Amino acid sequence: MVTIKVDNLINFVAEVFSHSESSPEEAKRIATYLTTANLTGHDSHGVIRVPVYIRWKKMGSVVPNQTAEVVVDTPALAVVDGKFGYGQTVTPVAVKLGIEKCKKAGLSAIALRNAGHIGRVGDWAEMAAAEGLVSVHFVNAAGSLLVAPYGGVEKRLSTAPYCVGIPREGQDPIVLDFATSVVAEGKCLVASRGGKKLPTGALVDADGTLSQDPHVLYGPYTPDGPRDHTKGTGAIRAFGDHKGSGLAFICELLGGALTGTGATAGDRRFANGMLAFYIDPKVVDPAHFFDGEITRYTDFIRETKPIAGIEKVLIPGDPERKTRAERTKNGIPLPDDTWAAIVNTAREVGVSEVSIQRATS
């Protein structure tokens, strides 16, 4: 395990993308969002993605320095085409537009299509919450067949994230952000590179055998080589049996089909689609009942007597706040295999050995 200071990691990852045709502004933006995912404990959406992003860029799946286009624009609704730009570049444009429209109308809906990997969806819920807005996000990943629907063993769904953000007065927002699969694909990636092991039964092989071995998803691989989910014989399982599978299906239809990205299929170019709704609590709740009731109810939940082996009952966002504080102070831990893969990618794009050494100093 190697531990890297937050600023060092941002600067190093930014240099990787600067050497891969991204502008300095875009490179720093990508690096900051990826590192923020690690800060919150979502390592699956953090800097482990650097080799994947650079591979996608070389394949032409993602386009550096792209400008999002607003193709439908009404007072309360818009459709934004990301034109396969990096998600960290085009998604803030869509979210900002949703915020602006919501502040004028009290409610807005934004369909983002053809975005590169948008990263941790919680970032966009937090962006809205910082402006005092509730947001709900349905996301899919076209061209990313990873998950078997309930009762099946074949890949038919993406990990189809779902996210809700709720602002708090003078406090961190409440953010619920999860893949509709037992684990996000990035957690399989983390496990395959020496990180936290997958839960038992997170994967299912072609013969119906439950597994936690990433080889089921990726097939054969070397420690620092690429991971290709099309090479494996099995799939990730949907969480919660028919409930998670059903929610994933809805994310594919709303985040994928409705936005114009397309529900996922094996022959589609990779892209995230996101349908997001924004609500202004001040318009819905002029009596200011909402925040006080949140306080009452979150206290009620946290005061629940825990079962054996659990220290205390948490609400969404509690683990992330704790991890963010720890890692901001102490640095971000990365498994050796993960760091080796990132360093190999950095060398491939021309980052100097001096910069590599500086990152861990």
Short mmCIF file of C-alpha atoms in Angstrom, two decimals:
data_model
loop_
_atom_site.label_atom_id
_atom_site.label_comp_id
_atom_site.label_asym_id
_atom_site.label_seq_id
_atom_site.Cartn_x
_atom_site.Cartn_y
_atom_site.Cartn_z
CA MET A 1 0.00 0.00 0.00
CA VAL A 2 1.22 3.51 -0.85
CA THR A 3 -0.25 6.65 0.73
CA ILE A 4 -0.16 9.90 -1.25
CA LYS A 5 -0.93 13.44 -0.13
CA VAL A 6 -4.10 14.87 -1.66
CA ASP A 7 -2.45 17.79 -3.47
CA ASN A 8 0.35 15.57 -4.75
CA LEU A 9 -2.16 13.12 -6.19
CA ILE A 10 -4.21 15.84 -7.88
CA ASN A 11 -1.12 17.41 -9.43
CA PHE A 12 0.24 14.07 -10.62
CA VAL A 13 -3.03 12.89 -12.18
CA ALA A 14 -3.47 16.30 -13.80
CA GLU A 15 -0.04 15.90 -15.39
CA VAL A 16 -1.07 12.52 -16.83
CA PHE A 17 -4.08 14.07 -18.58
CA SER A 18 -2.08 17.13 -19.68
CA HIS A 19 0.23 14.70 -21.46
CA SER A 20 -2.79 13.13 -23.13
CA GLU A 21 -4.13 16.18 -24.99
CA SER A 22 -6.37 17.64 -22.28
CA SER A 23 -6.01 21.36 -21.60
CA PRO A 24 -4.46 22.27 -18.23
CA GLU A 25 -7.92 23.29 -17.00
CA GLU A 26 -9.54 20.02 -18.04
CA ALA A 27 -6.66 17.95 -16.70
CA LYS A 28 -6.89 19.63 -13.29
CA ARG A 29 -10.67 19.23 -13.27
CA ILE A 30 -10.52 15.49 -14.02
CA ALA A 31 -7.77 14.99 -11.43
CA THR A 32 -9.70 16.88 -8.77
CA TYR A 33 -12.94 14.96 -9.26
CA LEU A 34 -11.18 11.58 -9.33
CA THR A 35 -9.20 12.39 -6.18
CA THR A 36 -12.36 13.65 -4.46
CA ALA A 37 -13.93 10.23 -5.07
CA ASN A 38 -10.98 8.65 -3.23
CA LEU A 39 -11.31 11.22 -0.46
CA THR A 40 -14.89 10.14 0.20
CA GLY A 41 -13.94 6.47 0.19
CA HIS A 42 -15.36 5.75 -3.27
CA ASP A 43 -12.07 4.30 -4.54
CA SER A 44 -13.95 2.56 -7.33
CA HIS A 45 -14.55 5.96 -8.97
CA GLY A 46 -11.21 7.49 -8.04
CA VAL A 47 -7.74 7.56 -9.54
CA ILE A 48 -7.88 3.84 -10.28
CA ARG A 49 -9.81 5.06 -13.35
CA VAL A 50 -6.76 6.87 -14.81
CA PRO A 51 -5.54 3.90 -16.92
CA VAL A 52 -9.11 3.25 -18.08
CA TYR A 53 -9.70 6.88 -19.08
CA ILE A 54 -6.43 7.07 -21.00
CA ARG A 55 -7.20 3.78 -22.76
CA TRP A 56 -10.63 5.12 -23.75
CA LYS A 57 -9.02 8.31 -25.03
CA LYS A 58 -6.57 6.33 -27.18
CA MET A 59 -9.49 4.28 -28.54
CA GLY A 60 -11.40 7.44 -29.41
CA SER A 61 -14.21 6.58 -27.01
CA VAL A 62 -13.76 9.87 -25.15
CA VAL A 63 -12.76 13.24 -26.66
CA PRO A 64 -10.54 15.73 -24.79
CA ASN A 65 -11.56 19.38 -24.46
CA GLN A 66 -15.06 18.82 -25.78
CA THR A 67 -17.78 21.47 -25.55
CA ALA A 68 -21.24 20.28 -24.51
CA GLU A 69 -24.14 21.37 -26.73
CA VAL A 70 -27.62 22.32 -25.50
CA VAL A 71 -29.92 20.76 -28.11
CA VAL A 72 -33.28 21.36 -26.37
CA ASP A 73 -33.87 24.41 -24.20
CA THR A 74 -37.12 25.34 -22.47
CA PRO A 75 -37.70 27.37 -19.27
CA ALA A 76 -37.72 24.23 -17.08
CA LEU A 77 -36.12 21.52 -19.21
CA ALA A 78 -33.03 21.01 -21.34
CA VAL A 79 -31.24 18.29 -23.23
CA VAL A 80 -27.44 18.51 -23.21
CA ASP A 81 -25.27 16.50 -25.61
CA GLY A 82 -21.85 15.83 -24.10
CA LYS A 83 -20.49 14.78 -27.51
CA PHE A 84 -18.40 12.10 -25.78
CA GLY A 85 -16.31 14.64 -23.87
CA TYR A 86 -14.85 13.76 -20.50
CA GLY A 87 -17.68 13.52 -17.98
CA GLN A 88 -15.84 15.84 -15.61
CA THR A 89 -15.98 18.52 -18.32
CA VAL A 90 -19.49 18.17 -19.77
CA THR A 91 -21.47 17.11 -16.69
CA PRO A 92 -20.88 20.34 -14.72
CA VAL A 93 -22.35 22.23 -17.69
CA ALA A 94 -25.55 20.17 -17.51
CA VAL A 95 -25.81 20.42 -13.73
CA LYS A 96 -25.22 24.18 -13.75
CA LEU A 97 -27.98 24.56 -16.32
CA GLY A 98 -30.33 22.52 -14.14
CA ILE A 99 -29.50 24.69 -11.14
CA GLU A 100 -30.11 27.91 -13.07
CA LYS A 101 -33.47 26.74 -14.41
CA CYS A 102 -34.57 25.41 -11.02
CA LYS A 103 -33.82 28.71 -9.30
CA LYS A 104 -36.06 30.47 -11.81
CA ALA A 105 -38.92 27.95 -11.98
CA GLY A 106 -38.66 26.02 -8.69
CA LEU A 107 -38.28 22.77 -10.63
CA SER A 108 -36.18 21.63 -13.59
CA ALA A 109 -35.19 18.51 -15.49
CA ILE A 110 -31.99 17.99 -17.48
CA ALA A 111 -31.24 15.12 -19.81
CA LEU A 112 -27.50 14.65 -20.39
CA ARG A 113 -26.55 12.30 -23.19
CA ASN A 114 -23.32 10.99 -24.69
CA ALA A 115 -21.09 11.97 -21.76
CA GLY A 116 -17.80 10.31 -21.00
CA HIS A 117 -17.64 8.57 -17.62
CA ILE A 118 -19.22 11.06 -15.22
CA GLY A 119 -17.46 9.64 -12.16
CA ARG A 120 -19.03 9.70 -8.71
CA VAL A 121 -22.62 10.80 -9.24
CA GLY A 122 -22.63 12.17 -5.69
CA ASP A 123 -20.41 15.02 -6.92
CA TRP A 124 -23.30 16.35 -8.99
CA ALA A 125 -25.81 15.96 -6.16
CA GLU A 126 -23.39 17.88 -3.92
CA MET A 127 -23.05 20.60 -6.56
CA ALA A 128 -26.83 21.09 -6.53
CA ALA A 129 -27.06 20.84 -2.74
CA ALA A 130 -24.44 23.59 -2.41
CA GLU A 131 -26.99 25.83 -4.17
CA GLY A 132 -29.75 24.73 -1.79
CA LEU A 133 -31.44 22.34 -4.19
CA VAL A 134 -32.69 18.78 -3.91
CA SER A 135 -31.70 16.60 -6.87
CA VAL A 136 -32.50 13.11 -8.14
CA HIS A 137 -30.31 11.38 -10.74
CA PHE A 138 -30.95 8.32 -12.93
CA VAL A 139 -27.80 7.20 -14.74
CA ASN A 140 -26.87 4.49 -17.23
CA ALA A 141 -23.75 3.50 -19.11
CA ALA A 142 -24.31 2.61 -22.76
CA GLY A 143 -21.90 0.04 -24.15
CA SER A 144 -21.19 -1.25 -20.64
CA LEU A 145 -22.83 -4.65 -20.26
CA LEU A 146 -21.82 -5.74 -16.76
CA VAL A 147 -24.78 -6.85 -14.69
CA ALA A 148 -27.08 -9.85 -14.90
CA PRO A 149 -30.77 -9.08 -14.32
CA TYR A 150 -32.45 -10.95 -11.47
CA GLY A 151 -32.80 -14.62 -12.31
CA GLY A 152 -30.21 -14.53 -15.12
CA VAL A 153 -26.51 -15.18 -15.58
CA GLU A 154 -25.77 -13.06 -18.68
CA LYS A 155 -24.72 -9.39 -18.79
CA ARG A 156 -27.71 -7.27 -19.84
CA LEU A 157 -27.52 -4.13 -17.64
CA SER A 158 -24.95 -1.48 -16.81
CA THR A 159 -24.31 -0.80 -13.12
CA ALA A 160 -26.94 1.94 -13.57
CA PRO A 161 -26.27 4.36 -10.67
CA TYR A 162 -29.05 6.12 -8.76
CA CYS A 163 -28.45 9.18 -6.60
CA VAL A 164 -30.39 11.66 -4.45
CA GLY A 165 -28.98 14.80 -2.85
CA ILE A 166 -30.70 16.80 -0.08
CA PRO A 167 -29.27 20.14 1.14
CA ARG A 168 -29.00 21.00 4.85
CA GLU A 169 -28.86 24.42 6.44
CA GLY A 170 -25.34 24.91 7.81
CA GLN A 171 -24.48 21.20 7.45
CA ASP A 172 -23.17 18.78 4.86
CA PRO A 173 -25.88 17.52 2.51
CA ILE A 174 -27.44 14.09 2.71
CA VAL A 175 -26.34 12.15 -0.38
CA LEU A 176 -27.52 8.68 -1.30
CA ASP A 177 -25.39 7.39 -4.18
CA PHE A 178 -25.18 3.77 -5.26
CA ALA A 179 -24.88 1.41 -8.17
CA THR A 180 -27.91 -0.81 -8.63
CA SER A 181 -25.59 -3.83 -8.71
CA VAL A 182 -24.21 -5.57 -5.61
CA VAL A 183 -20.96 -3.70 -6.31
CA ALA A 184 -19.95 -1.05 -8.82
CA GLU A 185 -17.66 -2.27 -11.60
CA GLY A 186 -14.96 -0.07 -10.14
CA LYS A 187 -15.03 -2.14 -6.95
CA CYS A 188 -14.30 -5.21 -9.08
CA LEU A 189 -11.42 -3.23 -10.56
CA VAL A 190 -10.17 -2.32 -7.08
CA ALA A 191 -10.35 -5.97 -5.96
CA SER A 192 -8.49 -7.11 -9.08
CA ARG A 193 -5.67 -4.67 -8.28
CA GLY A 194 -5.04 -5.81 -4.74
CA GLY A 195 -7.67 -3.72 -2.97
CA LYS A 196 -10.69 -4.64 -0.87
CA LYS A 197 -12.13 -8.05 -1.74
CA LEU A 198 -15.61 -8.35 -3.19
CA PRO A 199 -18.48 -9.59 -1.02
CA THR A 200 -19.28 -13.28 -1.34
CA GLY A 201 -21.75 -13.78 -4.16
CA ALA A 202 -21.22 -10.36 -5.77
CA LEU A 203 -20.64 -12.10 -9.11
CA VAL A 204 -22.34 -14.95 -10.93
CA ASP A 205 -20.62 -17.21 -13.46
CA ALA A 206 -22.16 -18.58 -16.63
CA ASP A 207 -23.16 -21.82 -14.90
CA GLY A 208 -24.96 -19.94 -12.12
CA THR A 209 -22.18 -20.34 -9.54
CA LEU A 210 -21.90 -17.36 -7.18
CA SER A 211 -18.40 -15.92 -6.82
CA GLN A 212 -16.26 -13.07 -5.50
CA ASP A 213 -13.36 -13.67 -7.91
CA PRO A 214 -12.83 -10.71 -10.33
CA HIS A 215 -11.63 -13.18 -12.99
CA VAL A 216 -15.28 -14.16 -13.41
CA LEU A 217 -15.93 -10.65 -14.75
CA TYR A 218 -12.61 -9.90 -16.48
CA GLY A 219 -11.20 -13.25 -17.53
CA PRO A 220 -7.38 -13.71 -17.36
CA TYR A 221 -5.30 -10.61 -16.50
CA THR A 222 -1.86 -9.62 -15.22
CA PRO A 223 -1.41 -7.55 -12.02
CA ASP A 224 -0.79 -4.22 -13.81
CA GLY A 225 -2.42 -5.04 -17.16
CA PRO A 226 -5.79 -3.86 -18.50
CA ARG A 227 -9.13 -5.23 -17.32
CA ASP A 228 -11.74 -6.01 -20.00
CA HIS A 229 -15.18 -7.01 -18.78
CA THR A 230 -16.04 -8.45 -22.20
CA LYS A 231 -13.49 -11.24 -21.64
CA GLY A 232 -15.07 -12.76 -18.53
CA THR A 233 -17.59 -15.58 -18.52
CA GLY A 234 -19.77 -14.11 -15.77
CA ALA A 235 -21.48 -10.94 -14.58
CA ILE A 236 -22.03 -8.71 -11.55
CA ARG A 237 -25.32 -9.42 -9.77
CA ALA A 238 -28.06 -6.85 -9.26
CA PHE A 239 -28.54 -5.93 -5.59
CA GLY A 240 -31.73 -6.73 -3.72
CA ASP A 241 -32.88 -9.41 -6.14
CA HIS A 242 -35.83 -8.17 -8.26
CA LYS A 243 -35.86 -4.73 -6.59
CA GLY A 244 -32.35 -3.69 -7.60
CA SER A 245 -32.76 -5.31 -10.98
CA GLY A 246 -35.99 -3.37 -11.54
CA LEU A 247 -34.41 -0.06 -10.51
CA ALA A 248 -31.47 -0.72 -12.85
CA PHE A 249 -33.94 -1.36 -15.67
CA ILE A 250 -35.61 2.00 -14.98
CA CYS A 251 -32.21 3.76 -14.93
CA GLU A 252 -31.49 2.27 -18.35
CA LEU A 253 -34.82 3.54 -19.70
CA LEU A 254 -34.67 7.03 -18.16
CA GLY A 255 -30.92 7.70 -18.05
CA GLY A 256 -30.32 5.86 -21.32
CA ALA A 257 -33.30 5.59 -23.65
CA LEU A 258 -35.02 8.89 -22.74
CA THR A 259 -31.85 11.02 -22.82
CA GLY A 260 -30.86 9.73 -26.25
CA THR A 261 -27.73 7.99 -24.99
CA GLY A 262 -29.44 4.65 -25.48
CA ALA A 263 -29.99 1.79 -23.07
CA THR A 264 -26.85 -0.28 -22.89
CA ALA A 265 -25.92 -2.78 -25.58
CA GLY A 266 -22.72 -4.58 -26.48
CA ASP A 267 -22.26 -2.73 -29.76
CA ARG A 268 -22.74 0.82 -28.42
CA ARG A 269 -19.94 3.33 -27.86
CA PHE A 270 -19.37 3.84 -24.15
CA ALA A 271 -21.23 6.84 -22.75
CA ASN A 272 -23.06 7.83 -19.62
CA GLY A 273 -26.57 9.20 -19.81
CA MET A 274 -28.18 11.02 -16.89
CA LEU A 275 -31.71 12.25 -16.31
CA ALA A 276 -31.68 14.64 -13.34
CA PHE A 277 -34.47 16.50 -11.58
CA TYR A 278 -33.83 19.59 -9.45
CA ILE A 279 -36.26 20.93 -6.81
CA ASP A 280 -36.04 24.16 -4.83
CA PRO A 281 -37.21 23.43 -1.24
CA LYS A 282 -37.86 27.14 -0.65
CA VAL A 283 -40.61 27.02 -3.26
CA VAL A 284 -42.14 23.76 -2.07
CA ASP A 285 -41.78 24.63 1.61
CA PRO A 286 -42.23 28.36 2.29
CA ALA A 287 -42.94 27.55 5.96
CA HIS A 288 -39.40 26.12 6.36
CA PHE A 289 -40.64 22.83 7.83
CA PHE A 290 -38.31 20.67 5.72
CA ASP A 291 -34.90 21.17 7.34
CA GLY A 292 -36.15 20.93 10.89
CA GLU A 293 -37.96 17.71 10.07
CA ILE A 294 -34.79 16.33 8.50
CA THR A 295 -32.96 17.05 11.75
CA ARG A 296 -35.63 15.34 13.82
CA TYR A 297 -35.77 12.28 11.61
CA THR A 298 -32.02 11.81 11.12
CA ASP A 299 -31.58 11.98 14.90
CA PHE A 300 -34.36 9.41 15.26
CA ILE A 301 -32.60 7.05 12.82
CA ARG A 302 -29.14 7.51 14.32
CA GLU A 303 -30.49 6.76 17.83
CA THR A 304 -31.61 3.28 16.72
CA LYS A 305 -30.16 0.53 18.89
CA PRO A 306 -27.53 -1.24 16.73
CA ILE A 307 -27.30 -4.97 16.21
CA ALA A 308 -24.30 -6.93 17.49
CA GLY A 309 -21.10 -6.03 15.66
CA ILE A 310 -22.32 -2.61 14.52
CA GLU A 311 -21.03 0.43 16.42
CA LYS A 312 -23.91 2.75 15.50
CA VAL A 313 -26.62 3.26 12.90
CA LEU A 314 -25.66 5.70 10.14
CA ILE A 315 -27.45 7.78 7.54
CA PRO A 316 -26.33 8.25 3.91
CA GLY A 317 -23.19 10.38 3.80
CA ASP A 318 -21.90 9.54 7.30
CA PRO A 319 -19.19 7.08 6.12
CA GLU A 320 -18.06 9.52 3.41
CA ARG A 321 -17.69 12.39 5.89
CA LYS A 322 -15.54 10.27 8.18
CA THR A 323 -13.34 9.01 5.36
CA ARG A 324 -12.95 12.48 3.84
CA ALA A 325 -11.68 13.86 7.15
CA GLU A 326 -9.23 10.99 7.67
CA ARG A 327 -7.82 11.03 4.15
CA THR A 328 -7.59 14.82 3.95
CA LYS A 329 -5.41 14.68 7.05
CA ASN A 330 -3.38 11.54 6.37
CA GLY A 331 -3.36 11.12 2.58
CA ILE A 332 -5.01 8.70 0.19
CA PRO A 333 -4.06 5.00 0.45
CA LEU A 334 -3.71 3.10 -2.82
CA PRO A 335 -2.91 -0.61 -3.23
CA ASP A 336 0.50 -1.23 -4.80
CA ASP A 337 -1.08 -2.80 -7.91
CA THR A 338 -3.31 0.25 -8.39
CA TRP A 339 -0.41 2.69 -8.07
CA ALA A 340 1.74 0.57 -10.42
CA ALA A 341 -0.96 0.65 -13.09
CA ILE A 342 -1.30 4.45 -12.77
CA VAL A 343 2.48 4.93 -12.94
CA ASN A 344 2.72 2.69 -16.02
CA THR A 345 0.04 4.81 -17.72
CA ALA A 346 1.87 7.99 -16.74
CA ARG A 347 5.07 6.69 -18.33
CA GLU A 348 3.18 5.69 -21.48
CA VAL A 349 1.95 9.26 -22.02
CA GLY A 350 5.36 10.82 -21.28
CA VAL A 351 5.23 11.91 -17.63
CA SER A 352 8.78 12.22 -16.30
CA GLU A 353 10.35 10.02 -13.63
CA VAL A 354 10.92 13.18 -11.60
CA SER A 355 7.16 13.83 -11.49
CA ILE A 356 6.48 10.21 -10.54
CA GLN A 357 8.93 10.42 -7.64
CA ARG A 358 7.55 13.82 -6.59
CA ALA A 359 4.04 12.36 -6.26
CA THR A 360 5.08 10.05 -3.43
CA SER A 361 7.38 12.50 -1.65
#
